[in-house]
PDB file of C-alpha atoms in Angstrom:
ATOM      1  CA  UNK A 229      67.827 125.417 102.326  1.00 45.00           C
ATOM      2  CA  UNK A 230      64.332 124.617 101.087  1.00 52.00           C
ATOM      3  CA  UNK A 231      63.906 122.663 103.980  1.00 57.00           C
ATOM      4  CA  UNK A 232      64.948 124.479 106.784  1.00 51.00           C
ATOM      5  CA  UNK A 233      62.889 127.411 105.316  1.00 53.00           C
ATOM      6  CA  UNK A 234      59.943 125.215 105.647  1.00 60.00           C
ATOM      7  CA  UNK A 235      61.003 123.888 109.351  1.00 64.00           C
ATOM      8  CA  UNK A 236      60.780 127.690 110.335  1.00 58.00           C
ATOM      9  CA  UNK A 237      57.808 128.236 108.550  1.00 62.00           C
ATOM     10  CA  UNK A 238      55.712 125.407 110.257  1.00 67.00           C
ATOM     11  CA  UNK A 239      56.962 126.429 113.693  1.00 66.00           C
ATOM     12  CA  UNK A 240      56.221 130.284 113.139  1.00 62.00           C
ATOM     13  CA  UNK A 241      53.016 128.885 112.068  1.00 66.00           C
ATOM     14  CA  UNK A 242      52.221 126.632 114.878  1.00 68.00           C
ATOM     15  CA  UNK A 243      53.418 129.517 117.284  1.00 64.00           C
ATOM     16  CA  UNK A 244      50.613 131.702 116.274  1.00 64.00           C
ATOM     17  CA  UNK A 245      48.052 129.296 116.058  1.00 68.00           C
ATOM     18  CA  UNK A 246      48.998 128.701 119.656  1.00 64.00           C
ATOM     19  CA  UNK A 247      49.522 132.096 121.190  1.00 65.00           C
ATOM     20  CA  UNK A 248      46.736 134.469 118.617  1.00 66.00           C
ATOM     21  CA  UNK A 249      43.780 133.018 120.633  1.00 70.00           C
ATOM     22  CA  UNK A 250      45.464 133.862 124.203  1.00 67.00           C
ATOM     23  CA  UNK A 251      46.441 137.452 122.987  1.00 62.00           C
ATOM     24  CA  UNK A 252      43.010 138.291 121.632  1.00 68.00           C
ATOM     25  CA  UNK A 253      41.753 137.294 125.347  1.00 68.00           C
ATOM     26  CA  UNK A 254      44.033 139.530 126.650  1.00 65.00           C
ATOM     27  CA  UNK A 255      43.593 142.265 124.770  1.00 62.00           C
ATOM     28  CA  UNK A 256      39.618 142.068 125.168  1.00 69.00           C
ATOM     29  CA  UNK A 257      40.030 141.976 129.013  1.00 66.00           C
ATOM     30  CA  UNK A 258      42.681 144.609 128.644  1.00 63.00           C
ATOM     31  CA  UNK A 259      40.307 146.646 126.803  1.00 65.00           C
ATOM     32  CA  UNK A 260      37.497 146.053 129.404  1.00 69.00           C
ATOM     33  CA  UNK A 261      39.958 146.830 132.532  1.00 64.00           C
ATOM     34  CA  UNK A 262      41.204 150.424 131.066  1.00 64.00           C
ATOM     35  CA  UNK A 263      38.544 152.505 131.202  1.00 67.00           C
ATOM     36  CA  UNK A 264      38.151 151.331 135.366  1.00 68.00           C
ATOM     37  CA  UNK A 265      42.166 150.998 135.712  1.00 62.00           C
ATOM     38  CA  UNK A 266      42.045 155.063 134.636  1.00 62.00           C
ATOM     39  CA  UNK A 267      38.843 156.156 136.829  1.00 67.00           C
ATOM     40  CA  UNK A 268      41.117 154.275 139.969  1.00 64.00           C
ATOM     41  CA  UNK A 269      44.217 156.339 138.738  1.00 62.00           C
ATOM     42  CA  UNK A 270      42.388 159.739 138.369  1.00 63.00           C
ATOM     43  CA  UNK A 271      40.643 158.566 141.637  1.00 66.00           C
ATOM     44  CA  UNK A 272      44.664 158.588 143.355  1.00 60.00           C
ATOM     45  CA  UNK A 273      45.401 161.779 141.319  1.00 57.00           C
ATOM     46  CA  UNK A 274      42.300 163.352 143.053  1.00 62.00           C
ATOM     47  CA  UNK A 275      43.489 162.152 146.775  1.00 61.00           C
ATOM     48  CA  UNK A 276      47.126 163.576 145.935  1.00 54.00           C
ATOM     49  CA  UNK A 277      45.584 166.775 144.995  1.00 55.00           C
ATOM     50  CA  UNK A 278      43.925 167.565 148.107  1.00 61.00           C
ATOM     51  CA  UNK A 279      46.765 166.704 149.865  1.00 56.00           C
ATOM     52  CA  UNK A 280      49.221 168.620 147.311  1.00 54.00           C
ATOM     53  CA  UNK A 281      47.786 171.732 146.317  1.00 55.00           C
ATOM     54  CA  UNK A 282      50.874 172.853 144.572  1.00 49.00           C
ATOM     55  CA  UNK A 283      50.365 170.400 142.276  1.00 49.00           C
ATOM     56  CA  UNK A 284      46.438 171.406 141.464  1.00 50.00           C
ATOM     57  CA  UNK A 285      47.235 172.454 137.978  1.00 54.00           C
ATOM     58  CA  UNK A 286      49.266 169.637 136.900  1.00 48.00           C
ATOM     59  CA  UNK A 287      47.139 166.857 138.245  1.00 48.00           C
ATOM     60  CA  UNK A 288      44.278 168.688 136.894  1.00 57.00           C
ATOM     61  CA  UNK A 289      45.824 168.575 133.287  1.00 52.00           C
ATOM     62  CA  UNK A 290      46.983 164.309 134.035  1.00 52.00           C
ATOM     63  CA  UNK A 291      43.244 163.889 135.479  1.00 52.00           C
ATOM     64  CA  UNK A 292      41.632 166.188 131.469  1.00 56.00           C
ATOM     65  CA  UNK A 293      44.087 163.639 129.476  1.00 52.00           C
ATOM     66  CA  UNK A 294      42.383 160.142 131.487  1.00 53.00           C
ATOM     67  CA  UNK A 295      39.308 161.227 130.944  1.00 56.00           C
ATOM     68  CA  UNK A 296      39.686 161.793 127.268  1.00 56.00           C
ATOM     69  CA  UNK A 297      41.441 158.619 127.265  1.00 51.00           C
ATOM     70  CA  UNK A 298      38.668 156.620 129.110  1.00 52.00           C
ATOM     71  CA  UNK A 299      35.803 158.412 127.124  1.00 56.00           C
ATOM     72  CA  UNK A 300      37.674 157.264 124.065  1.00 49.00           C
ATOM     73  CA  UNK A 301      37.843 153.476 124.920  1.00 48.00           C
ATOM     74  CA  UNK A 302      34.359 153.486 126.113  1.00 49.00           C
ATOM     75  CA  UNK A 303      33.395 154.595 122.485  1.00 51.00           C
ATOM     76  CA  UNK A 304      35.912 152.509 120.265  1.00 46.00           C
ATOM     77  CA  UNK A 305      34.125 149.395 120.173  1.00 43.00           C
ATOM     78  CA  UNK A 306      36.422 148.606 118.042  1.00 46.00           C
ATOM     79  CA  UNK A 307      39.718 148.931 119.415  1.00 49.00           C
ATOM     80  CA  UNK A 308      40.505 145.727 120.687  1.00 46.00           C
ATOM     81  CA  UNK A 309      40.495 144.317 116.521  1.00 47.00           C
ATOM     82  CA  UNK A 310      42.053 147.240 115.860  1.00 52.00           C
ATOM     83  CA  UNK A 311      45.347 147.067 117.887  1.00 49.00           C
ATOM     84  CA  UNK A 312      45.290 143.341 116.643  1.00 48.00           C
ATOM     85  CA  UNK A 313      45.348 144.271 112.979  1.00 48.00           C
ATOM     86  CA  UNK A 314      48.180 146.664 113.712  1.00 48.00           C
ATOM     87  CA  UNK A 315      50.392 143.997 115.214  1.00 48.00           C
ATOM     88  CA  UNK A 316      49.656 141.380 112.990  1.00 50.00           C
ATOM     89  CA  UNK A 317      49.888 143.856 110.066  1.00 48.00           C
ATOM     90  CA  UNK A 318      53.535 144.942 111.116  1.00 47.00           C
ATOM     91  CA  UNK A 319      53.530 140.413 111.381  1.00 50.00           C
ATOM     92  CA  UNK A 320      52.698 140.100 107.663  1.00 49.00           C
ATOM     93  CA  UNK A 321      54.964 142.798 106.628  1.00 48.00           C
ATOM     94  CA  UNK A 322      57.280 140.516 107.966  1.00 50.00           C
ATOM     95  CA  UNK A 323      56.652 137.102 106.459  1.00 53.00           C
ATOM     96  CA  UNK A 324      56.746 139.134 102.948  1.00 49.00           C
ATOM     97  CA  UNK A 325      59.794 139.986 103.665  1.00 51.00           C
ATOM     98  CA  UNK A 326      60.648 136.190 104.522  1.00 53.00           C
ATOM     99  CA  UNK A 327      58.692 135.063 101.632  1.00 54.00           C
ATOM    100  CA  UNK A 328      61.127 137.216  99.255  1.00 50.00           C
ATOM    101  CA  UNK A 329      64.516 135.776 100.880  1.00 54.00           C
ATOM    102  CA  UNK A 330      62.756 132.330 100.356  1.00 54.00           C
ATOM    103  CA  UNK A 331      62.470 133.291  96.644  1.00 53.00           C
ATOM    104  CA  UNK A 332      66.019 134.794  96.555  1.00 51.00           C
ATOM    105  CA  UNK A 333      67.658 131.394  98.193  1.00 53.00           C
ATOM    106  CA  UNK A 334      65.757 128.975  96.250  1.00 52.00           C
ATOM    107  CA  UNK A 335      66.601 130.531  92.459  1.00 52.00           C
ATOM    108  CA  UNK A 336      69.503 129.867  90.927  1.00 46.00           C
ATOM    109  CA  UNK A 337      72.613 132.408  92.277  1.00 56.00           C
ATOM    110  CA  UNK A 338      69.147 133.860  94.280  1.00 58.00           C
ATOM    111  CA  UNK A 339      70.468 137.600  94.618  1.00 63.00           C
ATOM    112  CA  UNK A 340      73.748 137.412  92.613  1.00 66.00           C
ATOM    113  CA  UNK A 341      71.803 136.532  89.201  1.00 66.00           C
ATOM    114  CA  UNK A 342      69.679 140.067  90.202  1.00 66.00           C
ATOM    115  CA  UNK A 343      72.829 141.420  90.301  1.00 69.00           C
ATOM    116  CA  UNK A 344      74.729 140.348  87.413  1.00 69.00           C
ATOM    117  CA  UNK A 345      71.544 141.107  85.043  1.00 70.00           C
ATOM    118  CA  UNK A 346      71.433 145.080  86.111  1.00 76.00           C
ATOM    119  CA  UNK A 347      74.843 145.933  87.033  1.00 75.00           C
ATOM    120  CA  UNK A 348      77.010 146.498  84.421  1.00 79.00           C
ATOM    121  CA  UNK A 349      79.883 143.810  84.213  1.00 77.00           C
ATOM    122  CA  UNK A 350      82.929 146.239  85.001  1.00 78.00           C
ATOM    123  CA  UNK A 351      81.393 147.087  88.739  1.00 77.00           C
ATOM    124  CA  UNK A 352      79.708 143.175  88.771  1.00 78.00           C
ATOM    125  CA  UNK A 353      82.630 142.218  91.287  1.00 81.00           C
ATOM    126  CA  UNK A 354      82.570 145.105  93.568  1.00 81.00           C
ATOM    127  CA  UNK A 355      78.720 145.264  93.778  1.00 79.00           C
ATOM    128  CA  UNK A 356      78.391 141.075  94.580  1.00 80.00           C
ATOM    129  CA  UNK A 357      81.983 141.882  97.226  1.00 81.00           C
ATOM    130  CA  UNK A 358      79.138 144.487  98.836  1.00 79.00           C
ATOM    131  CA  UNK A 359      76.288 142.509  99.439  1.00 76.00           C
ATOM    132  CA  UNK A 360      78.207 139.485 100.352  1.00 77.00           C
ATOM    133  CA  UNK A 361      79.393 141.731 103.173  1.00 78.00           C
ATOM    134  CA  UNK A 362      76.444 143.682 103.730  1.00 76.00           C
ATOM    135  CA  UNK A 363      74.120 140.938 104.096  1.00 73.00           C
ATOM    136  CA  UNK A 364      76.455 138.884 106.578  1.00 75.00           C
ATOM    137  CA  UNK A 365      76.888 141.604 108.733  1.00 74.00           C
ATOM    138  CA  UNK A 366      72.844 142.355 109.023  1.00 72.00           C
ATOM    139  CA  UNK A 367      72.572 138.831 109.145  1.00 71.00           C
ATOM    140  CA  UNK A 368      74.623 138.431 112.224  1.00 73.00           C
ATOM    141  CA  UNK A 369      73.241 141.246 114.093  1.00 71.00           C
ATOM    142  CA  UNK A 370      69.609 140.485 113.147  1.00 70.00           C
ATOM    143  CA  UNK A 371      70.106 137.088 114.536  1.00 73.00           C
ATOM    144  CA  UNK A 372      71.570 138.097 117.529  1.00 75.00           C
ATOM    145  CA  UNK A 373      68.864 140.853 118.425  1.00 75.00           C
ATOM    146  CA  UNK A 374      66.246 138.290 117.708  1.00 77.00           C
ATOM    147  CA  UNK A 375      67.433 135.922 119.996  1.00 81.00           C
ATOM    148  CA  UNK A 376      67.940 138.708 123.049  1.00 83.00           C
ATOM    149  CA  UNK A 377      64.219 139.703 122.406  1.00 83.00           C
ATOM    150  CA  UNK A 378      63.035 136.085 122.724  1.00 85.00           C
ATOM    151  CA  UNK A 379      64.786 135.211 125.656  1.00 89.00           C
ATOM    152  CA  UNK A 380      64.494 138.933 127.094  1.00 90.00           C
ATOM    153  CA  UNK A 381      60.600 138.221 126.307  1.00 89.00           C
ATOM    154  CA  UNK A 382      60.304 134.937 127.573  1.00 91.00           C
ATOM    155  CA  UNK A 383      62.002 135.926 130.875  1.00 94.00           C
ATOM    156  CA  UNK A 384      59.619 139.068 131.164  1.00 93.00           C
ATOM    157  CA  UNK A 385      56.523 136.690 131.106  1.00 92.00           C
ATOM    158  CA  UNK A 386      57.366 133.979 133.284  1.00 94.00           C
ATOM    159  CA  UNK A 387      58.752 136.232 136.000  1.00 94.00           C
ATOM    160  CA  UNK A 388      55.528 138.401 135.491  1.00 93.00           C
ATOM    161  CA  UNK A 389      53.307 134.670 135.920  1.00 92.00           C
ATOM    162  CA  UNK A 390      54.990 134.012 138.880  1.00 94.00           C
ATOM    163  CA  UNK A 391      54.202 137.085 140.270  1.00 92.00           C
ATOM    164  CA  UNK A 392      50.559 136.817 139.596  1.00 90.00           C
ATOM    165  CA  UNK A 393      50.631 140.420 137.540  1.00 88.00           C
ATOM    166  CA  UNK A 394      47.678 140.003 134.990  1.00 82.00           C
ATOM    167  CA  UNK A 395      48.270 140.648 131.628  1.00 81.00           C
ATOM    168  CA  UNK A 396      52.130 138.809 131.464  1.00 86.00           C
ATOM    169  CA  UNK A 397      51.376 137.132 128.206  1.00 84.00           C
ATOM    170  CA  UNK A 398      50.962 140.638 126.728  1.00 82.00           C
ATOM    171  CA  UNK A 399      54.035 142.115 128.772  1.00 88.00           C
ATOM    172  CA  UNK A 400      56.013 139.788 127.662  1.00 88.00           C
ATOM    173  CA  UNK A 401      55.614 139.836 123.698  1.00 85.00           C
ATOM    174  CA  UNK A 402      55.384 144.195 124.331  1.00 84.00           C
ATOM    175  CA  UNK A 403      59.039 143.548 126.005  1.00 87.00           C
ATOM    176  CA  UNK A 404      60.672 141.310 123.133  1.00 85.00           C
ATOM    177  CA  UNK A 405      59.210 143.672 120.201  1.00 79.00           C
ATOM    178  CA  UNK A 406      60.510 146.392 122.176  1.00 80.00           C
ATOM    179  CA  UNK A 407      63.798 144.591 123.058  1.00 79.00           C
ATOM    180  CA  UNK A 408      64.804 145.996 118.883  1.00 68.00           C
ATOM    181  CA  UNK A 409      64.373 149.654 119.645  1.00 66.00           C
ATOM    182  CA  UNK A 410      67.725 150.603 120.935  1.00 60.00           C
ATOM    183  CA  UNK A 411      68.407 151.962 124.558  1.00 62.00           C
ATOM    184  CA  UNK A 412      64.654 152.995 124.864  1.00 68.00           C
ATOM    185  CA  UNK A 413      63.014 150.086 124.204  1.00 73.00           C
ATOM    186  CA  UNK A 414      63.634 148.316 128.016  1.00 80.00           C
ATOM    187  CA  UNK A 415      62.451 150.779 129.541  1.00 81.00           C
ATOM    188  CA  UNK A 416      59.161 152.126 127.564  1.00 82.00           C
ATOM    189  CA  UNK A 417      58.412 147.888 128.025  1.00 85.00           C
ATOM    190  CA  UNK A 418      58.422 148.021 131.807  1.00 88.00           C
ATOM    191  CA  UNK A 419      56.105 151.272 132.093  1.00 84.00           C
ATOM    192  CA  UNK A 420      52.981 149.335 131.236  1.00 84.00           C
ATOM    193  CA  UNK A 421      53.924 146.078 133.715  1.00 88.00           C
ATOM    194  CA  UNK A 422      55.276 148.766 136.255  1.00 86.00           C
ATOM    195  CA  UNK A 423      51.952 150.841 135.816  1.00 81.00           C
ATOM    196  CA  UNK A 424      49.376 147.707 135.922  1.00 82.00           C
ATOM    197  CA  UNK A 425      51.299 146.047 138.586  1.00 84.00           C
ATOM    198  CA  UNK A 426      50.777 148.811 140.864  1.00 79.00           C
ATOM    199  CA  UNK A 427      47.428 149.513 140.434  1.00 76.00           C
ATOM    200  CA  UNK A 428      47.037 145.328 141.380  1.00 79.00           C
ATOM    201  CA  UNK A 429      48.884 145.767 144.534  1.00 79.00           C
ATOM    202  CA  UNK A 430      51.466 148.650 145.676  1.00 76.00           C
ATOM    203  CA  UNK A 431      53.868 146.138 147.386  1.00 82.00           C
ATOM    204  CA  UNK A 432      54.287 143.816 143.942  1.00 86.00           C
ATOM    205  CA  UNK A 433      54.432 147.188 141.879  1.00 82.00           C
ATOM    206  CA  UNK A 434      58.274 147.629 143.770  1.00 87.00           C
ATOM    207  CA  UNK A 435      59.252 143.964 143.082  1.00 91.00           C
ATOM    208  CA  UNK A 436      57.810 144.288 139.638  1.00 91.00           C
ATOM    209  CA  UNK A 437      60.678 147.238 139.206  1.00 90.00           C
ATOM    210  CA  UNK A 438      63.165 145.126 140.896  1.00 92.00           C
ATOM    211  CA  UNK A 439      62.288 142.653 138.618  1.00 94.00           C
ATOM    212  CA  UNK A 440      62.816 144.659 135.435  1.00 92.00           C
ATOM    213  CA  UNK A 441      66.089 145.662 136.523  1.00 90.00           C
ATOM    214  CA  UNK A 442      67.205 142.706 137.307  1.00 92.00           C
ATOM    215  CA  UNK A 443      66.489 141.582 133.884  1.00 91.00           C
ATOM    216  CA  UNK A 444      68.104 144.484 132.259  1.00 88.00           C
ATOM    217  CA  UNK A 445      71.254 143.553 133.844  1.00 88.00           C
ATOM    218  CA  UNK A 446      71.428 140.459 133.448  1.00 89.00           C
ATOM    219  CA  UNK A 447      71.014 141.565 129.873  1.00 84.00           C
ATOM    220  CA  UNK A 448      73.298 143.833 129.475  1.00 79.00           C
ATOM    221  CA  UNK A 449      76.268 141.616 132.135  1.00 81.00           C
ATOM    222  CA  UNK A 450      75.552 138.519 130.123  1.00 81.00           C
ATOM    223  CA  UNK A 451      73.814 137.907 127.423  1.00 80.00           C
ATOM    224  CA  UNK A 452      74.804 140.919 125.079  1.00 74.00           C
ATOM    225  CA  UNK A 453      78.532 139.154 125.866  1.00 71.00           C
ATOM    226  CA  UNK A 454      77.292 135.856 124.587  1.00 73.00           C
ATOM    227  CA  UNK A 455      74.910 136.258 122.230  1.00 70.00           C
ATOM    228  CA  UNK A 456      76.392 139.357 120.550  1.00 61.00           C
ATOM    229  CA  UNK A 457      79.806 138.863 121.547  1.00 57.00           C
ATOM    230  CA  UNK A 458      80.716 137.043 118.228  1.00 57.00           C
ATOM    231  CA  UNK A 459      78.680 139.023 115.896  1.00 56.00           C
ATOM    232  CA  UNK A 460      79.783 142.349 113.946  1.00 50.00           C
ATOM    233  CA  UNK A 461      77.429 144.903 115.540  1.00 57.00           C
ATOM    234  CA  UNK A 462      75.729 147.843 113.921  1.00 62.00           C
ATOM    235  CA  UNK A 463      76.456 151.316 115.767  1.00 66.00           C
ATOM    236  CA  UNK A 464      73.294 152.299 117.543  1.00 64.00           C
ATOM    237  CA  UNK A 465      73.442 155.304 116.303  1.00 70.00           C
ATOM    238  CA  UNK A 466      73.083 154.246 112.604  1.00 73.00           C
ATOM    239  CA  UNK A 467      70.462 151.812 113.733  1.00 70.00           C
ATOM    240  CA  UNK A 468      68.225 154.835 115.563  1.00 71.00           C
ATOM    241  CA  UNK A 469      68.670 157.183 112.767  1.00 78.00           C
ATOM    242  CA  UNK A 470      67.674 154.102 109.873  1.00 77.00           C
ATOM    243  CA  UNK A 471      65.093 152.918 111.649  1.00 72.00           C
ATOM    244  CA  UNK A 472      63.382 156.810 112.213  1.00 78.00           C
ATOM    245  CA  UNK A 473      63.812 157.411 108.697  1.00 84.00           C
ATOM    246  CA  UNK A 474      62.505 154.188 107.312  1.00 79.00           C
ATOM    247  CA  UNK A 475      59.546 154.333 109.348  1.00 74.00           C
ATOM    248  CA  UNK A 476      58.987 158.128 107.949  1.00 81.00           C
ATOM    249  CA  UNK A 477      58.754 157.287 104.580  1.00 83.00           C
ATOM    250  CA  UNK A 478      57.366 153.972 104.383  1.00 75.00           C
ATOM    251  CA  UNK A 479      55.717 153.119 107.625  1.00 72.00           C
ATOM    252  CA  UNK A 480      56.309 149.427 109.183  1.00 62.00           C
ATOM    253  CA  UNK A 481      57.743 147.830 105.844  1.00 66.00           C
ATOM    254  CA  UNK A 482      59.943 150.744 105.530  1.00 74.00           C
ATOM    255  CA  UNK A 483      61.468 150.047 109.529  1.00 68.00           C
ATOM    256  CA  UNK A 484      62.409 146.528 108.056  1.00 64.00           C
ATOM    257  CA  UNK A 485      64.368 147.199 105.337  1.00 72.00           C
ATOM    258  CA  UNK A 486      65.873 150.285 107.052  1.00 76.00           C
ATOM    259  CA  UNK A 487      68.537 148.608 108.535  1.00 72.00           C
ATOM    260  CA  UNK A 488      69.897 146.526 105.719  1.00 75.00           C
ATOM    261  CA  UNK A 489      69.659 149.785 103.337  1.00 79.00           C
ATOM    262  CA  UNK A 490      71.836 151.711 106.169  1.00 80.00           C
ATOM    263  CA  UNK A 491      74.393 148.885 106.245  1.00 77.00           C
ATOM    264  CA  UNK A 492      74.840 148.788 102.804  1.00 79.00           C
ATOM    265  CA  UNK A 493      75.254 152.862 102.763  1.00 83.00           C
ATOM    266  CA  UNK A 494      78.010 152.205 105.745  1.00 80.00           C
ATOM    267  CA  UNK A 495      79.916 149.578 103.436  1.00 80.00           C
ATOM    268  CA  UNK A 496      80.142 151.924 100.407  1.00 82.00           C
ATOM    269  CA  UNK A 497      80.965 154.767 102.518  1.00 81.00           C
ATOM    270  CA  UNK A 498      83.250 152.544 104.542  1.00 82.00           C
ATOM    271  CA  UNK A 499      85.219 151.531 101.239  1.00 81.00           C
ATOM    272  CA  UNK A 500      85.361 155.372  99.797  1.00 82.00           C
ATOM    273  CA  UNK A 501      86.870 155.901 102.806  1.00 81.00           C
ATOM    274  CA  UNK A 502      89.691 153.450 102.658  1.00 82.00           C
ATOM    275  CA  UNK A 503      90.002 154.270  98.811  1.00 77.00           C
ATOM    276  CA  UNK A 504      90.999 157.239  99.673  1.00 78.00           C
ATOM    277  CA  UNK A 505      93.394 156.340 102.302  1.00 78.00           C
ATOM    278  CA  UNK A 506      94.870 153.510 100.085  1.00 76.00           C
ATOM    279  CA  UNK A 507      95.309 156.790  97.360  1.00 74.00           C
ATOM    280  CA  UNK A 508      96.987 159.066  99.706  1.00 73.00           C
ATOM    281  CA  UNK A 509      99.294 156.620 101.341  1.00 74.00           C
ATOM    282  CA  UNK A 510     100.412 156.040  97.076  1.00 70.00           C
ATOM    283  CA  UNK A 511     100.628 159.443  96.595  1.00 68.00           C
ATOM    284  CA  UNK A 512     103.022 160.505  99.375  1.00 65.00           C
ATOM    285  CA  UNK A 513     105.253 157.251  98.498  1.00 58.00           C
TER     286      UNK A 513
END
């Protein structure tokens, strides 16, 4: 265990000392290229205007909300090392969380010796039965999201490089983080590729959305079947509404252990539920 736990931490190590130094050059030319990539946009807005003067009052009120935007990246100098700290914040967040399960695995009994020295020793059985369940089950569908975001993510930037769309390293990392939120997350990844992709050229803008498609079903056809298709998944539902409510109260490091706390509520309420079955069918026999 120790040293598989070190394996993973020298290659998620050796991943960022690779990739950091590419997204920080992205980010800076990203942050350069906005304020322009809105005056072309509200430049378009302003051609579809005169030619649509239905539309005056909308496209007036998209055109107000670009300039705000571009008046505020002109002034945040500081934006670039900003968004960085966020993502690498959310990162850290993260490894703590790593760093803890290290701790648990490598102690003797690791969580079961928490649990026999605070729950009392005539619910000891039940509470270790829980987490024994609880953590396989958010262990088998953490593992299989993680691995549909990387490949989801890796697919996203290559097809992007091949395509010559700037900005693909960035695309592709916004697409696997995104690839957790549930239903939503596909899509709010491919507005920023779609978006940037047409502004570099109408025609590749179209295969761009072909593109994204494409990779959404073959998502969806066959990798959820294979990578997923083994594992006890979580109702969507339950993951939306955890990771909402997480995020309320505790921000990032809340969104992480959302999920796991949700499970655990589903077990307990799972076993009330066949208590009470197993209680009824006795009492009518």
């Amino acid at each position: 265990v120790l040293m598989l736990y070190l394996i993973i931490f020298g290659l998620i190590v050796l991943v960022m000392s690779l990739v950091i130094p590419s997204i920080t050059e992205d980010l800076a030319q990203l942050n350069s290229a906005l304020p322009t990539i809105v005056d072309r946009l509200s430049s378009s807005l302003e051609n579809v205007q005169k030619g649509s003067p239905q539309y005056l009052d909308f496209i007036s009120e998209i055109q107000n909300l670009l300039e705000g935007f571009s008046a505020y990246l002109q002034q945040s100098s500081q934006s670039v090392i900003g968004l960085i700290i966020n993502i690498f914040g959310g990162l850290m967040s993260f490894v703590a969380i790593v760093v803890v399960s290290f701790y648990l695995a490598v102690m003797k009994k690791g969580i079961e010796g928490l649990i026999e020295s605070i729950v009392p020793s005539e619910h000891e059985a039940y509470v270790s039965d829980l987490w024994k369940r609880s953590e396989a089950k958010v262990g088998k569908w953490l593992q299989g999201q993680l691995l549909l975001a990387l490949v989801v993510g890796l697919m996203v930037y290559i097809g992007l490089s091949l395509m010559g769309i700037k900005f693909a390293l960035i695309l592709g990392i916004l697409a696997m983080a995104l690839e957790v939120v549930p239903m939503a997350g596909p899509v709010l990844a491919a507005i920023p590729a779609v978006f940037l992709a047409f502004l570099q050229d109408p025609a590749i803008g179209f295969w761009v959305i072909i593109f994204y498609v494409a990779v959404q079903q073959f998502e969806n056809h066959v990798l959820v079947p294979i990578v997923l298709g083994k594992t006890v998944g979580l109702n969507p539902i339950v993951v939306i509404m955890a990771l909402l409510i997480g995020g309320n109260l505790a921000g990032i490091s809340g969104m992480i252990i959302s999920v796991p706390v949700a499970t655990v509520i589903v077990e307990i309420l799972d076993d009330m539920a066949k208590h009470k079955e197993i209680k009824k069918t006795t009492t009518i026999a």
